[in-house]
Amino acid sequence: MSAVAAEVAGNDGGLSISLSRVVKSFGKLNVLGSFNLEIPAGQFLAVVGRSGGGKSTLLRLIAGLETATGGRVSIGGRDVDRTLPSVRLLFQEARLVPWQRVIENVGIARGPNWQETARRTLADVGLEGREDDWPSVLSGGQRQRVALARALVSAPQILLLDEPFGALDALTRIEMHRLLERIWTGRGFTTVLITHDVAEAVALADRVVVLREGAIALDIDVDLERPRRELADPRAVDLQRRILEAV
Amino acid sequence: MVDLSVAGIATGETRKPNLKSLWSGLAPWALPLVLLVVWEIAARTGLVTARLMPAPTTIAAAFWRSLLDGSLLFHTLASTRRAFIGLAIGGGLGFVAGVLTGLWKPAETLFDSTVQMVRNIPHLALIPLVILWFGIDETAKIFLVSIGVFFPIYINTFYGVRTIDPQIVEMASVYGLDRKALIRRIILPGALPSILVGLRYALGFMWLTLIVAETISSTNGIGYMTMNAREFLQTDVVLLGIIVYALLGKLADVVTRAIEKRVLVWHPAYRIKQGGEP
C-alpha cells in the first residue's frame, strides 16, 4: 500500500483483466455460467444490462470481494484471490465514513504523507477547500466526488465503477462524466463501468458489453473521438439503438 | 455566528419574539417556584407538620450549616469517589465485553446469553449476598455500583458495534484497512453514539445503587448522612441529601450531554441548530 502513494499524479497506466470460463453461483442460483471476457490494459469498458443480470457480481469478482465458483479471474496475469491495492471500486452509494472529515475519508488508508496526497486529489476532482467538511453537509454529487478522490488517491491501475452516478440528477451526472473522462484520459487506468444508462455507456466507454442472464449478448467498440460533447451524434445514436435492442 | 445574526434580525424587526423567548426560558421554572412558595407557606402555617416536612428555608439553612462545617463536602466527595471507582470498573468491563462480543461471534455465543440471563436479576437483590461476601466495607458498595453500570454499558456497546453499516466496513476492507485501523477508525467511532447512551443510563444506575448501598452500611457518604439524620429526626438533612443526589445525577447528565455534543459533531442530529425558522 505504501509504495503506491509515491507516484500519485503520474500516468501509471492500467492492468489487463481476464476472466476465463468463470462460473459463479449463489446456492442454486447460477449468476454467471462459463463466462469469458478479456479487457486490455487501459481500456474503458462499459457493462450494460438489466438488474439481476450479473453485472455487480462480475465487478465484485474482479474486485476480489467474491470468489468464483469455477474458472479463473486474473489481473495483469495474476490470479485474484483477495482485494488488491491496485484495484479500486466505486460503489453505488458514496460510502463515506460519516465521522471522518472529507480529507480523512480520502486518505482512509493513511500511508505516508497522506494529507498532502489527499489534498491534491481533492483539488483534482474539484473539491478544493472542502477538506475539513463533514460528509453530511455535502450534496450527492460532491459525495461521489469524494468517493472518486478516495479511489484515485492510491493511483489505482484498475478502477471499477458500480453505477456510481445512478442516483445523481442529470446535470450533475454529465459533470461527473466529464470529470471521469478527464481523469481517465490523464491517468490511463483500466476502467470497468457498470450502468443501465445506455447513453452513459456510449458517452464514456471504448467498448460496450451487454450482459444478459449471465452471458454476453453484445460486444461492440465505440469508435468515437473524444471528448464526446455532441449528444446527438448520429453514430452515437445508432450505437445506442443497437445496444438497447440487445439488452 | 449565524446564531447571533439571526437574533439580531429578530430584535431589529420587533420586540415580540424577545418577550416570547424570555417567557419560554422562564416557563419551565414557574411550576417549581409556585410549589416552593406553597410548601413554605404550608410549613410555616402548620398545615403540614414541620417535623415531617420542613420548610424550604429550613432545608436551605441545613445546607448552609453543613456547607460551613464541611460535612456536606466530605460526604459528597466520599459518595462521588465510590461512584466513579464503580463506574470505572463496571463500565470498563462492560465496554471491553461489549466490543469483544460485538466483534467476535464465538465470544457472543459464549457470553451473551449468560449476560442476558443475569441482566434480569435486579442487582440490588444481591445486597444480602454481597454483605456475606465482602462484609460491609468499601468493596461491597463498589461491587454493587460496578454491577449496576456494567449492563447498560455492555448492552449499548454491543449494539453500537453490531449496528455499524456493513457497507462501510466492506468499503474499509476494499481500501486496505487492517483490523486494528478498522476497529480504531471505523468501529469504535461508529459505536460511540450508542456507547454514550449506555453511559447515560449507567450514570442513572450508578447513583441509584449508591443511595441504596450507602443507606445500608456506611460511615460516610450522602446515604450515610441521610440515614444518620433520620436517627436524630433531622428531616431537613434527609431532604437535603435527596436534593444533593438529584443535583449529582443532573450534573452527570449535563456532563455526558456536553461530551456527546463535542464528540458527535459529525452527526447531523447533534449539530447545533443554526438559527432556523422562528
Tab-separated table of C-alpha atoms in Angstrom, chain B residues 128-233:
chain	number	residue	atom	x	y	z
B	128	PRO	CA	-27.573	-9.743	51.296
B	129	LEU	CA	-25.173	-11.900	49.319
B	130	VAL	CA	-22.729	-9.059	48.809
B	131	ILE	CA	-22.725	-8.353	52.549
B	132	LEU	CA	-21.963	-12.013	53.197
B	133	TRP	CA	-19.168	-11.987	50.659
B	134	PHE	CA	-17.491	-8.663	51.285
B	135	GLY	CA	-18.824	-7.629	54.649
B	136	ILE	CA	-19.999	-4.050	54.933
B	137	ASP	CA	-16.868	-2.262	53.853
B	138	GLU	CA	-15.993	-0.247	50.765
B	139	THR	CA	-15.648	-3.260	48.444
B	140	ALA	CA	-19.306	-4.205	48.802
B	141	LYS	CA	-20.519	-0.789	47.667
B	142	ILE	CA	-18.101	-0.533	44.769
B	143	PHE	CA	-19.025	-4.054	43.709
B	144	LEU	CA	-22.713	-3.172	43.632
B	145	VAL	CA	-22.128	0.009	41.647
B	146	SER	CA	-19.916	-1.898	39.191
B	147	ILE	CA	-22.659	-4.432	38.571
B	148	GLY	CA	-25.221	-1.678	38.198
B	149	VAL	CA	-23.276	0.142	35.487
B	150	PHE	CA	-21.920	-2.933	33.715
B	151	PHE	CA	-25.105	-3.944	31.927
B	152	PRO	CA	-26.201	-0.678	30.328
B	153	ILE	CA	-22.672	-0.066	29.044
B	154	TYR	CA	-22.271	-3.641	27.855
B	155	ILE	CA	-25.589	-3.793	26.023
B	156	ASN	CA	-25.232	-0.440	24.297
B	157	THR	CA	-21.618	-1.038	23.291
B	158	PHE	CA	-22.555	-4.413	21.841
B	159	TYR	CA	-25.484	-2.872	19.993
B	160	GLY	CA	-23.387	0.018	18.702
B	161	VAL	CA	-20.679	-2.267	17.353
B	162	ARG	CA	-23.231	-4.569	15.784
B	163	THR	CA	-25.244	-1.899	14.013
B	164	ILE	CA	-22.361	-0.304	12.130
B	165	ASP	CA	-23.205	-0.048	8.444
B	166	PRO	CA	-21.740	-3.230	6.873
B	167	GLN	CA	-21.293	-1.329	3.622
B	168	ILE	CA	-18.789	0.975	5.297
B	169	VAL	CA	-16.977	-1.980	6.801
B	170	GLU	CA	-16.795	-3.583	3.352
B	171	MET	CA	-15.515	-0.341	1.862
B	172	ALA	CA	-12.839	-0.148	4.546
B	173	SER	CA	-11.610	-3.631	3.745
B	174	VAL	CA	-11.536	-2.897	-0.006
B	175	TYR	CA	-9.488	0.186	0.753
B	176	GLY	CA	-6.952	-1.841	2.644
B	177	LEU	CA	-7.636	-1.040	6.308
B	178	ASP	CA	-6.200	-3.682	8.596
B	179	ARG	CA	-8.112	-4.944	11.604
B	180	LYS	CA	-6.560	-2.519	14.043
B	181	ALA	CA	-7.310	0.503	11.876
B	182	LEU	CA	-10.802	-0.810	11.223
B	183	ILE	CA	-11.582	-1.029	14.934
B	184	ARG	CA	-9.941	2.265	15.833
B	185	ARG	CA	-11.176	4.425	12.971
B	186	ILE	CA	-14.428	2.810	11.885
B	187	ILE	CA	-15.984	0.581	14.515
B	188	LEU	CA	-15.346	2.442	17.772
B	189	PRO	CA	-16.251	5.921	16.484
B	190	GLY	CA	-19.294	4.422	14.798
B	191	ALA	CA	-20.428	2.775	18.015
B	192	LEU	CA	-19.813	5.906	20.075
B	193	PRO	CA	-23.330	7.411	19.906
B	194	SER	CA	-24.722	4.167	21.274
B	195	ILE	CA	-21.976	3.832	23.895
B	196	LEU	CA	-22.764	7.314	25.183
B	197	VAL	CA	-26.440	6.418	25.501
B	198	GLY	CA	-25.266	3.459	27.583
B	199	LEU	CA	-23.137	5.778	29.690
B	200	ARG	CA	-26.115	7.970	30.471
B	201	TYR	CA	-28.177	5.028	31.590
B	202	ALA	CA	-25.212	3.782	33.605
B	203	LEU	CA	-24.887	7.081	35.439
B	204	GLY	CA	-28.507	6.802	36.498
B	205	PHE	CA	-27.922	3.290	37.824
B	206	MET	CA	-24.713	4.428	39.453
B	207	TRP	CA	-26.404	6.961	41.780
B	208	LEU	CA	-29.363	4.701	42.392
B	209	THR	CA	-27.173	1.823	43.514
B	210	LEU	CA	-25.082	4.088	45.658
B	211	ILE	CA	-28.049	5.520	47.545
B	212	VAL	CA	-29.223	2.068	48.483
B	213	ALA	CA	-25.778	0.705	49.269
B	214	GLU	CA	-24.846	3.659	51.453
B	215	THR	CA	-28.049	3.619	53.463
B	216	ILE	CA	-27.386	0.009	54.411
B	217	SER	CA	-23.959	0.367	55.860
B	218	SER	CA	-21.563	3.233	55.802
B	219	THR	CA	-19.659	5.678	57.882
B	220	ASN	CA	-19.627	8.363	55.231
B	221	GLY	CA	-21.335	9.395	52.020
B	222	ILE	CA	-24.634	11.106	51.302
B	223	GLY	CA	-26.546	7.903	52.041
B	224	TYR	CA	-24.935	7.709	55.484
B	225	MET	CA	-25.615	11.377	56.065
B	226	THR	CA	-29.335	10.930	55.462
B	227	MET	CA	-29.640	7.717	57.472
B	228	ASN	CA	-27.792	9.308	60.352
B	229	ALA	CA	-30.069	12.358	60.160
B	230	ARG	CA	-33.093	10.086	60.280
B	231	GLU	CA	-31.888	8.660	63.598
B	232	PHE	CA	-31.905	12.167	65.063
B	233	LEU	CA	-35.087	13.152	63.282
